[in-house]
GROMACS .gro file of C-alpha atoms in nm:
model
  491
    1UNK     CA    1   0.000  -0.001   0.000
    2UNK     CA    2   0.269   0.247   0.101
    3UNK     CA    3   0.486   0.170  -0.201
    4UNK     CA    4   0.200   0.248  -0.436
    5UNK     CA    5   0.111   0.566  -0.251
    6UNK     CA    6   0.473   0.682  -0.247
    7UNK     CA    7   0.473   0.662  -0.629
    8UNK     CA    8   0.158   0.874  -0.633
    9UNK     CA    9   0.322   1.115  -0.391
   10UNK     CA   10   0.617   1.157  -0.624
   11UNK     CA   11   0.380   1.256  -0.906
   12UNK     CA   12   0.211   1.494  -0.667
   13UNK     CA   13   0.545   1.651  -0.577
   14UNK     CA   14   0.625   1.708  -0.944
   15UNK     CA   15   0.293   1.882  -0.986
   16UNK     CA   16   0.350   2.094  -0.678
   17UNK     CA   17   0.695   2.199  -0.790
   18UNK     CA   18   0.597   2.279  -1.149
   19UNK     CA   19   0.232   2.355  -1.217
   20UNK     CA   20   0.176   2.554  -0.900
   21UNK     CA   21   0.448   2.800  -0.998
   22UNK     CA   22   0.223   2.914  -1.280
   23UNK     CA   23  -0.104   2.940  -1.091
   24UNK     CA   24  -0.044   2.988  -0.721
   25UNK     CA   25   0.262   3.211  -0.687
   26UNK     CA   26   0.247   3.575  -0.590
   27UNK     CA   27   0.329   3.765  -0.914
   28UNK     CA   28   0.532   4.006  -0.707
   29UNK     CA   29   0.757   3.728  -0.570
   30UNK     CA   30   0.980   3.681  -0.873
   31UNK     CA   31   1.300   3.708  -0.672
   32UNK     CA   32   1.175   3.437  -0.432
   33UNK     CA   33   1.021   3.195  -0.684
   34UNK     CA   34   1.239   2.908  -0.563
   35UNK     CA   35   1.145   2.944  -0.196
   36UNK     CA   36   0.780   2.987  -0.301
   37UNK     CA   37   0.782   2.667  -0.502
   38UNK     CA   38   0.953   2.477  -0.225
   39UNK     CA   39   0.696   2.597   0.030
   40UNK     CA   40   0.403   2.488  -0.186
   41UNK     CA   41   0.556   2.148  -0.245
   42UNK     CA   42   0.643   2.094   0.121
   43UNK     CA   43   0.292   2.182   0.239
   44UNK     CA   44   0.121   1.951  -0.011
   45UNK     CA   45   0.364   1.670   0.070
   46UNK     CA   46   0.308   1.716   0.441
   47UNK     CA   47  -0.069   1.695   0.388
   48UNK     CA   48  -0.028   1.376   0.185
   49UNK     CA   49   0.207   1.215   0.438
   50UNK     CA   50  -0.007   1.318   0.735
   51UNK     CA   51  -0.309   1.159   0.568
   52UNK     CA   52  -0.160   0.830   0.453
   53UNK     CA   53   0.181   0.761   0.599
   54UNK     CA   54   0.088   0.874   0.949
   55UNK     CA   55  -0.290   0.909   0.965
   56UNK     CA   56  -0.410   0.581   0.816
   57UNK     CA   57  -0.151   0.381   1.011
   58UNK     CA   58  -0.244   0.544   1.343
   59UNK     CA   59  -0.615   0.535   1.263
   60UNK     CA   60  -0.603   0.162   1.191
   61UNK     CA   61  -0.440   0.102   1.528
   62UNK     CA   62  -0.704   0.311   1.701
   63UNK     CA   63  -0.984   0.141   1.496
   64UNK     CA   64  -1.126   0.447   1.325
   65UNK     CA   65  -1.042   0.268   1.002
   66UNK     CA   66  -0.960  -0.093   0.923
   67UNK     CA   67  -0.698  -0.259   0.707
   68UNK     CA   68  -0.971  -0.468   0.554
   69UNK     CA   69  -0.805  -0.640   0.259
   70UNK     CA   70  -0.487  -0.660   0.051
   71UNK     CA   71  -0.158  -0.542   0.195
   72UNK     CA   72  -0.350  -0.319   0.434
   73UNK     CA   73  -0.474  -0.622   0.628
   74UNK     CA   74  -0.132  -0.662   0.792
   75UNK     CA   75  -0.179  -0.323   0.960
   76UNK     CA   76  -0.500  -0.444   1.119
   77UNK     CA   77  -0.332  -0.719   1.322
   78UNK     CA   78   0.011  -0.558   1.350
   79UNK     CA   79   0.210  -0.800   1.136
   80UNK     CA   80   0.340  -0.536   0.894
   81UNK     CA   81   0.700  -0.574   0.783
   82UNK     CA   82   0.923  -0.289   0.910
   83UNK     CA   83   1.006  -0.213   0.544
   84UNK     CA   84   0.657  -0.070   0.500
   85UNK     CA   85   0.743   0.211   0.737
   86UNK     CA   86   1.023   0.329   0.508
   87UNK     CA   87   0.762   0.541   0.328
   88UNK     CA   88   0.657   0.713   0.649
   89UNK     CA   89   1.017   0.789   0.742
   90UNK     CA   90   1.125   0.903   0.395
   91UNK     CA   91   0.803   1.093   0.335
   92UNK     CA   92   0.859   1.318   0.636
   93UNK     CA   93   1.238   1.345   0.635
   94UNK     CA   94   1.314   1.361   0.260
   95UNK     CA   95   0.978   1.487   0.136
   96UNK     CA   96   0.907   1.756   0.394
   97UNK     CA   97   1.183   1.834   0.646
   98UNK     CA   98   1.465   1.857   0.388
   99UNK     CA   99   1.253   2.105   0.193
  100UNK     CA  100   1.172   2.310   0.503
  101UNK     CA  101   1.542   2.323   0.581
  102UNK     CA  102   1.600   2.483   0.241
  103UNK     CA  103   1.329   2.739   0.310
  104UNK     CA  104   1.473   2.833   0.650
  105UNK     CA  105   1.826   2.870   0.512
  106UNK     CA  106   1.710   3.077   0.214
  107UNK     CA  107   1.478   3.289   0.425
  108UNK     CA  108   1.761   3.365   0.669
  109UNK     CA  109   1.991   3.465   0.385
  110UNK     CA  110   1.732   3.685   0.214
  111UNK     CA  111   1.576   3.818   0.538
  112UNK     CA  112   1.231   3.669   0.488
  113UNK     CA  113   1.102   3.604   0.842
  114UNK     CA  114   0.751   3.509   0.734
  115UNK     CA  115   0.878   3.225   0.513
  116UNK     CA  116   1.106   3.114   0.793
  117UNK     CA  117   0.826   3.132   1.051
  118UNK     CA  118   0.595   2.914   0.843
  119UNK     CA  119   0.875   2.664   0.782
  120UNK     CA  120   0.940   2.647   1.157
  121UNK     CA  121   0.576   2.572   1.236
  122UNK     CA  122   0.570   2.295   0.975
  123UNK     CA  123   0.905   2.158   1.094
  124UNK     CA  124   0.777   2.136   1.454
  125UNK     CA  125   0.465   1.961   1.325
  126UNK     CA  126   0.667   1.713   1.117
  127UNK     CA  127   0.919   1.625   1.390
  128UNK     CA  128   0.637   1.609   1.641
  129UNK     CA  129   0.449   1.359   1.424
  130UNK     CA  130   0.757   1.145   1.371
  131UNK     CA  131   0.853   1.128   1.738
  132UNK     CA  132   0.493   1.049   1.839
  133UNK     CA  133   0.497   0.758   1.595
  134UNK     CA  134   0.845   0.616   1.659
  135UNK     CA  135   0.972   0.763   1.988
  136UNK     CA  136   1.343   0.851   1.979
  137UNK     CA  137   1.435   0.973   1.628
  138UNK     CA  138   1.719   1.151   1.450
  139UNK     CA  139   1.676   1.521   1.527
  140UNK     CA  140   1.993   1.719   1.590
  141UNK     CA  141   2.177   1.534   1.307
  142UNK     CA  142   1.874   1.437   1.100
  143UNK     CA  143   1.921   1.656   0.792
  144UNK     CA  144   2.297   1.617   0.738
  145UNK     CA  145   2.267   1.457   0.393
  146UNK     CA  146   2.580   1.284   0.276
  147UNK     CA  147   2.784   1.452   0.549
  148UNK     CA  148   2.608   1.263   0.830
  149UNK     CA  149   2.507   0.920   0.702
  150UNK     CA  150   2.447   0.767   1.047
  151UNK     CA  151   2.264   1.035   1.245
  152UNK     CA  152   2.228   0.982   1.615
  153UNK     CA  153   1.887   0.918   1.768
  154UNK     CA  154   1.786   1.197   2.005
  155UNK     CA  155   1.581   1.114   2.310
  156UNK     CA  156   1.219   1.218   2.288
  157UNK     CA  157   1.268   1.386   2.624
  158UNK     CA  158   1.507   1.635   2.458
  159UNK     CA  159   1.307   1.669   2.136
  160UNK     CA  160   0.989   1.795   2.302
  161UNK     CA  161   1.144   2.108   2.456
  162UNK     CA  162   1.313   2.175   2.123
  163UNK     CA  163   0.973   2.165   1.946
  164UNK     CA  164   0.841   2.425   2.187
  165UNK     CA  165   1.144   2.647   2.126
  166UNK     CA  166   1.101   2.612   1.750
  167UNK     CA  167   0.741   2.724   1.778
  168UNK     CA  168   0.847   3.015   1.996
  169UNK     CA  169   1.091   3.122   1.725
  170UNK     CA  170   0.819   3.085   1.462
  171UNK     CA  171   0.584   3.310   1.660
  172UNK     CA  172   0.854   3.578   1.697
  173UNK     CA  173   0.932   3.575   1.325
  174UNK     CA  174   0.568   3.575   1.219
  175UNK     CA  175   0.498   3.862   1.458
  176UNK     CA  176   0.746   4.094   1.291
  177UNK     CA  177   0.619   4.381   1.075
  178UNK     CA  178   0.572   4.297   0.710
  179UNK     CA  179   0.835   4.558   0.626
  180UNK     CA  180   1.100   4.340   0.795
  181UNK     CA  181   1.072   4.104   0.498
  182UNK     CA  182   1.334   4.217   0.248
  183UNK     CA  183   1.137   4.076  -0.041
  184UNK     CA  184   0.790   3.947  -0.118
  185UNK     CA  185   0.587   3.781   0.157
  186UNK     CA  186   0.403   3.446   0.126
  187UNK     CA  187   0.077   3.462  -0.066
  188UNK     CA  188  -0.087   3.195  -0.281
  189UNK     CA  189   0.232   2.988  -0.261
  190UNK     CA  190   0.121   2.916   0.096
  191UNK     CA  191  -0.152   2.666   0.011
  192UNK     CA  192  -0.267   2.641   0.375
  193UNK     CA  193  -0.333   3.003   0.477
  194UNK     CA  194  -0.249   3.212   0.170
  195UNK     CA  195   0.013   3.404   0.366
  196UNK     CA  196  -0.214   3.502   0.656
  197UNK     CA  197   0.049   3.518   0.932
  198UNK     CA  198  -0.210   3.573   1.206
  199UNK     CA  199  -0.349   3.224   1.131
  200UNK     CA  200   0.001   3.077   1.138
  201UNK     CA  201   0.062   3.238   1.478
  202UNK     CA  202  -0.266   3.092   1.610
  203UNK     CA  203  -0.167   2.752   1.470
  204UNK     CA  204   0.170   2.771   1.647
  205UNK     CA  205   0.005   2.848   1.983
  206UNK     CA  206  -0.239   2.559   1.934
  207UNK     CA  207   0.045   2.321   1.847
  208UNK     CA  208   0.223   2.429   2.163
  209UNK     CA  209  -0.092   2.336   2.355
  210UNK     CA  210  -0.106   1.995   2.179
  211UNK     CA  211   0.251   1.911   2.274
  212UNK     CA  212   0.185   2.029   2.631
  213UNK     CA  213  -0.109   1.792   2.678
  214UNK     CA  214   0.100   1.501   2.546
  215UNK     CA  215   0.294   1.515   2.873
  216UNK     CA  216  -0.016   1.462   3.087
  217UNK     CA  217   0.095   1.116   3.203
  218UNK     CA  218   0.416   1.269   3.338
  219UNK     CA  219   0.249   1.561   3.519
  220UNK     CA  220  -0.121   1.622   3.457
  221UNK     CA  221  -0.143   1.951   3.642
  222UNK     CA  222   0.157   2.113   3.473
  223UNK     CA  223   0.044   1.987   3.134
  224UNK     CA  224  -0.302   2.140   3.183
  225UNK     CA  225  -0.157   2.469   3.303
  226UNK     CA  226   0.067   2.485   2.995
  227UNK     CA  227  -0.227   2.415   2.763
  228UNK     CA  228  -0.418   2.715   2.896
  229UNK     CA  229  -0.105   2.933   2.903
  230UNK     CA  230  -0.056   2.865   2.533
  231UNK     CA  231  -0.415   2.904   2.428
  232UNK     CA  232  -0.468   3.224   2.632
  233UNK     CA  233  -0.269   3.537   2.689
  234UNK     CA  234  -0.423   3.622   3.022
  235UNK     CA  235  -0.792   3.624   2.943
  236UNK     CA  236  -0.742   3.676   2.566
  237UNK     CA  237  -0.776   3.362   2.354
  238UNK     CA  238  -0.501   3.325   2.093
  239UNK     CA  239  -0.543   2.973   1.956
  240UNK     CA  240  -0.707   2.887   1.623
  241UNK     CA  241  -1.005   3.122   1.607
  242UNK     CA  242  -1.280   2.908   1.446
  243UNK     CA  243  -1.322   2.614   1.212
  244UNK     CA  244  -1.272   2.832   0.903
  245UNK     CA  245  -0.914   2.894   1.024
  246UNK     CA  246  -0.821   2.526   1.058
  247UNK     CA  247  -0.471   2.438   0.939
  248UNK     CA  248  -0.544   2.194   0.656
  249UNK     CA  249  -0.432   2.104   0.304
  250UNK     CA  250  -0.713   2.101   0.045
  251UNK     CA  251  -0.639   1.885  -0.256
  252UNK     CA  252  -0.732   1.921  -0.623
  253UNK     CA  253  -0.969   1.736  -0.851
  254UNK     CA  254  -0.707   1.600  -1.092
  255UNK     CA  255  -0.603   1.237  -1.047
  256UNK     CA  256  -0.242   1.328  -0.972
  257UNK     CA  257  -0.319   1.577  -0.693
  258UNK     CA  258  -0.637   1.438  -0.542
  259UNK     CA  259  -0.693   1.380  -0.171
  260UNK     CA  260  -0.491   1.079  -0.048
  261UNK     CA  261  -0.789   0.898   0.104
  262UNK     CA  262  -0.971   0.935  -0.228
  263UNK     CA  263  -0.667   0.800  -0.410
  264UNK     CA  264  -0.649   0.506  -0.170
  265UNK     CA  265  -1.017   0.417  -0.216
  266UNK     CA  266  -0.991   0.462  -0.596
  267UNK     CA  267  -0.668   0.273  -0.654
  268UNK     CA  268  -0.716   0.004  -0.393
  269UNK     CA  269  -1.094  -0.030  -0.341
  270UNK     CA  270  -1.184  -0.232  -0.039
  271UNK     CA  271  -0.841  -0.222   0.120
  272UNK     CA  272  -0.934   0.048   0.374
  273UNK     CA  273  -1.271   0.021   0.545
  274UNK     CA  274  -1.403   0.189   0.856
  275UNK     CA  275  -1.342   0.029   1.194
  276UNK     CA  276  -1.629  -0.119   1.392
  277UNK     CA  277  -1.537   0.084   1.702
  278UNK     CA  278  -1.570   0.409   1.514
  279UNK     CA  279  -1.887   0.322   1.323
  280UNK     CA  280  -2.045   0.189   1.643
  281UNK     CA  281  -2.002   0.538   1.793
  282UNK     CA  282  -2.143   0.697   1.479
  283UNK     CA  283  -2.444   0.466   1.519
  284UNK     CA  284  -2.494   0.589   1.876
  285UNK     CA  285  -2.366   0.264   2.029
  286UNK     CA  286  -2.062   0.158   2.233
  287UNK     CA  287  -1.720   0.085   2.085
  288UNK     CA  288  -1.746  -0.275   2.210
  289UNK     CA  289  -2.091  -0.350   2.063
  290UNK     CA  290  -2.129  -0.599   1.780
  291UNK     CA  291  -2.082  -0.429   1.438
  292UNK     CA  292  -2.426  -0.555   1.336
  293UNK     CA  293  -2.613  -0.390   1.624
  294UNK     CA  294  -2.896  -0.164   1.516
  295UNK     CA  295  -2.839   0.211   1.552
  296UNK     CA  296  -2.911   0.366   1.890
  297UNK     CA  297  -3.129   0.662   1.985
  298UNK     CA  298  -2.861   0.927   1.935
  299UNK     CA  299  -2.693   0.880   1.599
  300UNK     CA  300  -2.393   1.106   1.535
  301UNK     CA  301  -2.503   1.391   1.305
  302UNK     CA  302  -2.174   1.353   1.110
  303UNK     CA  303  -2.231   0.990   1.021
  304UNK     CA  304  -2.340   1.039   0.660
  305UNK     CA  305  -2.043   1.265   0.592
  306UNK     CA  306  -1.784   1.043   0.762
  307UNK     CA  307  -1.903   0.704   0.631
  308UNK     CA  308  -2.071   0.535   0.337
  309UNK     CA  309  -2.378   0.318   0.377
  310UNK     CA  310  -2.330  -0.057   0.389
  311UNK     CA  311  -2.495  -0.205   0.189
  312UNK     CA  312  -2.529   0.093  -0.042
  313UNK     CA  313  -2.873   0.252  -0.026
  314UNK     CA  314  -2.965   0.069   0.294
  315UNK     CA  315  -2.932   0.361   0.536
  316UNK     CA  316  -2.723   0.125   0.747
  317UNK     CA  317  -2.361   0.170   0.849
  318UNK     CA  318  -2.124  -0.107   0.958
  319UNK     CA  319  -1.756  -0.119   1.041
  320UNK     CA  320  -1.501  -0.401   1.020
  321UNK     CA  321  -1.418  -0.586   1.340
  322UNK     CA  322  -1.050  -0.528   1.431
  323UNK     CA  323  -0.822  -0.790   1.285
  324UNK     CA  324  -1.098  -0.952   1.076
  325UNK     CA  325  -1.074  -0.903   0.696
  326UNK     CA  326  -1.371  -0.749   0.514
  327UNK     CA  327  -1.470  -0.391   0.422
  328UNK     CA  328  -1.821  -0.259   0.481
  329UNK     CA  329  -1.863   0.114   0.524
  330UNK     CA  330  -1.568   0.312   0.389
  331UNK     CA  331  -1.446   0.673   0.423
  332UNK     CA  332  -1.735   0.901   0.331
  333UNK     CA  333  -1.760   1.204   0.110
  334UNK     CA  334  -1.634   1.471   0.347
  335UNK     CA  335  -1.280   1.328   0.369
  336UNK     CA  336  -1.299   1.076   0.087
  337UNK     CA  337  -1.360   1.301  -0.215
  338UNK     CA  338  -1.091   1.418  -0.456
  339UNK     CA  339  -1.096   1.774  -0.323
  340UNK     CA  340  -1.133   1.684   0.046
  341UNK     CA  341  -0.894   1.830   0.304
  342UNK     CA  342  -0.634   1.667   0.525
  343UNK     CA  343  -0.646   1.841   0.862
  344UNK     CA  344  -0.322   1.914   1.047
  345UNK     CA  345  -0.467   2.090   1.352
  346UNK     CA  346  -0.800   2.263   1.410
  347UNK     CA  347  -1.017   2.492   1.619
  348UNK     CA  348  -1.210   2.185   1.728
  349UNK     CA  349  -0.891   2.030   1.866
  350UNK     CA  350  -0.803   2.355   2.041
  351UNK     CA  351  -1.134   2.353   2.225
  352UNK     CA  352  -1.095   1.989   2.324
  353UNK     CA  353  -0.752   2.075   2.460
  354UNK     CA  354  -0.902   2.361   2.663
  355UNK     CA  355  -1.183   2.142   2.791
  356UNK     CA  356  -0.942   1.872   2.909
  357UNK     CA  357  -0.708   2.123   3.073
  358UNK     CA  358  -0.994   2.287   3.263
  359UNK     CA  359  -1.132   1.951   3.365
  360UNK     CA  360  -0.794   1.843   3.506
  361UNK     CA  361  -0.746   2.164   3.699
  362UNK     CA  362  -1.101   2.178   3.834
  363UNK     CA  363  -1.347   1.895   3.754
  364UNK     CA  364  -1.635   2.127   3.848
  365UNK     CA  365  -1.529   2.413   3.620
  366UNK     CA  366  -1.830   2.496   3.400
  367UNK     CA  367  -1.596   2.632   3.135
  368UNK     CA  368  -1.485   2.274   3.064
  369UNK     CA  369  -1.838   2.196   2.942
  370UNK     CA  370  -1.847   2.524   2.753
  371UNK     CA  371  -1.525   2.436   2.569
  372UNK     CA  372  -1.642   2.081   2.498
  373UNK     CA  373  -1.967   2.205   2.347
  374UNK     CA  374  -1.774   2.460   2.139
  375UNK     CA  375  -1.555   2.178   2.006
  376UNK     CA  376  -1.845   1.954   1.908
  377UNK     CA  377  -2.054   2.234   1.763
  378UNK     CA  378  -1.762   2.353   1.549
  379UNK     CA  379  -1.717   1.998   1.417
  380UNK     CA  380  -2.088   1.983   1.335
  381UNK     CA  381  -2.073   2.320   1.160
  382UNK     CA  382  -1.785   2.206   0.948
  383UNK     CA  383  -1.888   1.850   0.873
  384UNK     CA  384  -2.264   1.789   0.872
  385UNK     CA  385  -2.453   1.760   0.544
  386UNK     CA  386  -2.748   1.981   0.463
  387UNK     CA  387  -3.075   1.791   0.439
  388UNK     CA  388  -2.955   1.500   0.657
  389UNK     CA  389  -3.250   1.398   0.877
  390UNK     CA  390  -3.002   1.289   1.145
  391UNK     CA  391  -2.830   1.629   1.150
  392UNK     CA  392  -3.111   1.879   1.210
  393UNK     CA  393  -3.046   2.146   1.474
  394UNK     CA  394  -3.274   1.956   1.708
  395UNK     CA  395  -3.083   1.630   1.651
  396UNK     CA  396  -2.750   1.808   1.707
  397UNK     CA  397  -2.872   1.954   2.037
  398UNK     CA  398  -3.009   1.622   2.153
  399UNK     CA  399  -2.683   1.449   2.065
  400UNK     CA  400  -2.479   1.698   2.271
  401UNK     CA  401  -2.708   1.653   2.568
  402UNK     CA  402  -2.689   1.274   2.549
  403UNK     CA  403  -2.329   1.216   2.438
  404UNK     CA  404  -2.125   1.530   2.505
  405UNK     CA  405  -2.228   1.635   2.854
  406UNK     CA  406  -1.975   1.605   3.137
  407UNK     CA  407  -2.133   1.409   3.421
  408UNK     CA  408  -2.021   1.166   3.690
  409UNK     CA  409  -1.671   1.122   3.825
  410UNK     CA  410  -1.371   1.317   3.687
  411UNK     CA  411  -1.263   0.998   3.509
  412UNK     CA  412  -1.607   0.950   3.354
  413UNK     CA  413  -1.594   1.309   3.236
  414UNK     CA  414  -1.256   1.254   3.079
  415UNK     CA  415  -1.384   0.944   2.898
  416UNK     CA  416  -1.677   1.142   2.755
  417UNK     CA  417  -1.446   1.421   2.641
  418UNK     CA  418  -1.182   1.198   2.478
  419UNK     CA  419  -1.449   0.982   2.312
  420UNK     CA  420  -1.598   1.291   2.151
  421UNK     CA  421  -1.251   1.407   2.046
  422UNK     CA  422  -1.191   1.064   1.893
  423UNK     CA  423  -1.496   1.109   1.671
  424UNK     CA  424  -1.432   1.471   1.579
  425UNK     CA  425  -1.065   1.419   1.487
  426UNK     CA  426  -1.151   1.145   1.236
  427UNK     CA  427  -0.850   1.039   1.025
  428UNK     CA  428  -0.602   1.249   1.226
  429UNK     CA  429  -0.307   1.072   1.394
  430UNK     CA  430  -0.362   1.274   1.712
  431UNK     CA  431  -0.633   1.031   1.829
  432UNK     CA  432  -0.368   0.761   1.877
  433UNK     CA  433  -0.173   0.993   2.107
  434UNK     CA  434  -0.491   1.056   2.308
  435UNK     CA  435  -0.552   0.684   2.344
  436UNK     CA  436  -0.200   0.621   2.466
  437UNK     CA  437  -0.234   0.907   2.719
  438UNK     CA  438  -0.577   0.826   2.853
  439UNK     CA  439  -0.685   0.475   2.746
  440UNK     CA  440  -1.001   0.619   2.584
  441UNK     CA  441  -1.204   0.515   2.405
  442UNK     CA  442  -1.163   0.165   2.552
  443UNK     CA  443  -1.149  -0.014   2.217
  444UNK     CA  444  -1.141  -0.396   2.202
  445UNK     CA  445  -0.832  -0.596   2.114
  446UNK     CA  446  -0.786  -0.702   1.752
  447UNK     CA  447  -0.813  -1.063   1.648
  448UNK     CA  448  -0.498  -1.250   1.543
  449UNK     CA  449  -0.279  -0.967   1.672
  450UNK     CA  450  -0.017  -1.170   1.859
  451UNK     CA  451   0.329  -1.177   1.706
  452UNK     CA  452   0.695  -1.153   1.806
  453UNK     CA  453   0.670  -0.776   1.764
  454UNK     CA  454   0.349  -0.765   1.969
  455UNK     CA  455   0.361  -1.064   2.205
  456UNK     CA  456   0.043  -0.999   2.407
  457UNK     CA  457  -0.176  -0.880   2.119
  458UNK     CA  458  -0.223  -0.537   2.276
  459UNK     CA  459  -0.312  -0.211   2.098
  460UNK     CA  460   0.019  -0.073   1.958
  461UNK     CA  461   0.201   0.196   2.156
  462UNK     CA  462   0.455   0.281   1.885
  463UNK     CA  463   0.574   0.181   1.536
  464UNK     CA  464   0.887  -0.033   1.489
  465UNK     CA  465   1.177   0.146   1.327
  466UNK     CA  466   1.176   0.120   0.944
  467UNK     CA  467   1.364  -0.160   0.773
  468UNK     CA  468   1.600   0.076   0.595
  469UNK     CA  469   1.699   0.245   0.921
  470UNK     CA  470   1.759  -0.087   1.093
  471UNK     CA  471   1.980  -0.198   0.802
  472UNK     CA  472   2.168   0.121   0.715
  473UNK     CA  473   2.196   0.338   1.027
  474UNK     CA  474   2.419   0.182   1.290
  475UNK     CA  475   2.271   0.416   1.554
  476UNK     CA  476   1.916   0.278   1.517
  477UNK     CA  477   1.807   0.140   1.856
  478UNK     CA  478   1.766  -0.238   1.848
  479UNK     CA  479   1.461  -0.433   1.953
  480UNK     CA  480   1.177  -0.196   1.865
  481UNK     CA  481   0.832  -0.348   1.840
  482UNK     CA  482   0.473  -0.234   1.873
  483UNK     CA  483   0.490  -0.215   2.253
  484UNK     CA  484   0.851  -0.148   2.348
  485UNK     CA  485   1.037   0.064   2.409
  486UNK     CA  486   0.750   0.288   2.506
  487UNK     CA  487   0.759   0.657   2.419
  488UNK     CA  488   0.898   0.883   2.691
  489UNK     CA  489   0.564   1.052   2.751
  490UNK     CA  490   0.377   0.716   2.749
  491UNK     CA  491   0.530   0.573   3.066
   0.00000   0.00000   0.00000
């Protein structure tokens, strides 16, 4: 699966580097055409890799989707050869981070702080994604090219503070006056925000909050305090402002630059289905219910946008049991169309982060419920389909009352919150981090998931290091599997 998609990605990169220079580049940026083209290509490649080489892998493990058939089936019961993860590694390091390094170096030379600031935000996102998948990774020596052929693996414990510092630097650069740019500023070559630096600054603050909450198992109180300190400057909110300001890559209609989930469904139909745990929640049921159980009283208003009917035209939705081959419902139109987006980080996530932080600091804080409702309502506003009988305003309100209201013990409240976040962040790798931090939602074990790399058949905590790294880099830590060694923040 990954080999095929990497070929598609290469075609996409060629398109990004060539065609976009004619249609999406600021006409006043002639002296910075090279850095403009590199930025466009890096952003599109990051969107593609986040969707397929990080998202689908993580989302199979967390049972939002299922490796139902073909090569994808090995992901469903964790028997994938380490060589398959070469695409994830290369896609982020060679396809994105190397390009961002070029942007930062060129921007420094030409005094273009806005280009540098954007590249720093995307670099922090890329390194953050890699370390949350693999744990310790090459960082300080990672982009040495032929000069450093065996980069050392930095401890995740040292990488996380560096990510926060990188985002701090990005915010400083993006906060400079436009006149400090000794050349053209980003415009349509920035395919995410069209050069709107205020949105990039908000994205950086929200990413800082994301990386703060990841440390909740180490120190819940400090993590929660840092979340709120990043999202708010005193009483002034400074995270992503609303769902129209989400950091996402929107793809094109042409075959060579279509959304990666669409390409997957088109080129390998039936390989990727939806997981039973996820569809059960869409049906208003529990993650552990049988996939064939009839829908409950409070169906998720996003169901028709997230999933296809199975069988077609039946008004029924069914997911694949984990570890059992067979595709039923697949990715629906909202994320599965050619021009669908891949979301990097969103307003909805920001509000979930705020809700969790407030809940940790004071389980009785009414602002936790306020933030949770804002998160779910924003997801509804962005996702639901007009004319859907399950998504009327009345149905949305009833759903929030029944499924997104914080009641009971602090732990029960956390389960409610993370379960709703799991649904709203469909196809985003962040849900796997949430599961490893909290244990929610309490998804069932997959069938036939016991192997030497996963001896007890448990839900994966990490990805084994890629085959190429194990063979070619003498510094690659030995003995990685799906459970050990655990990530630093997952102890």
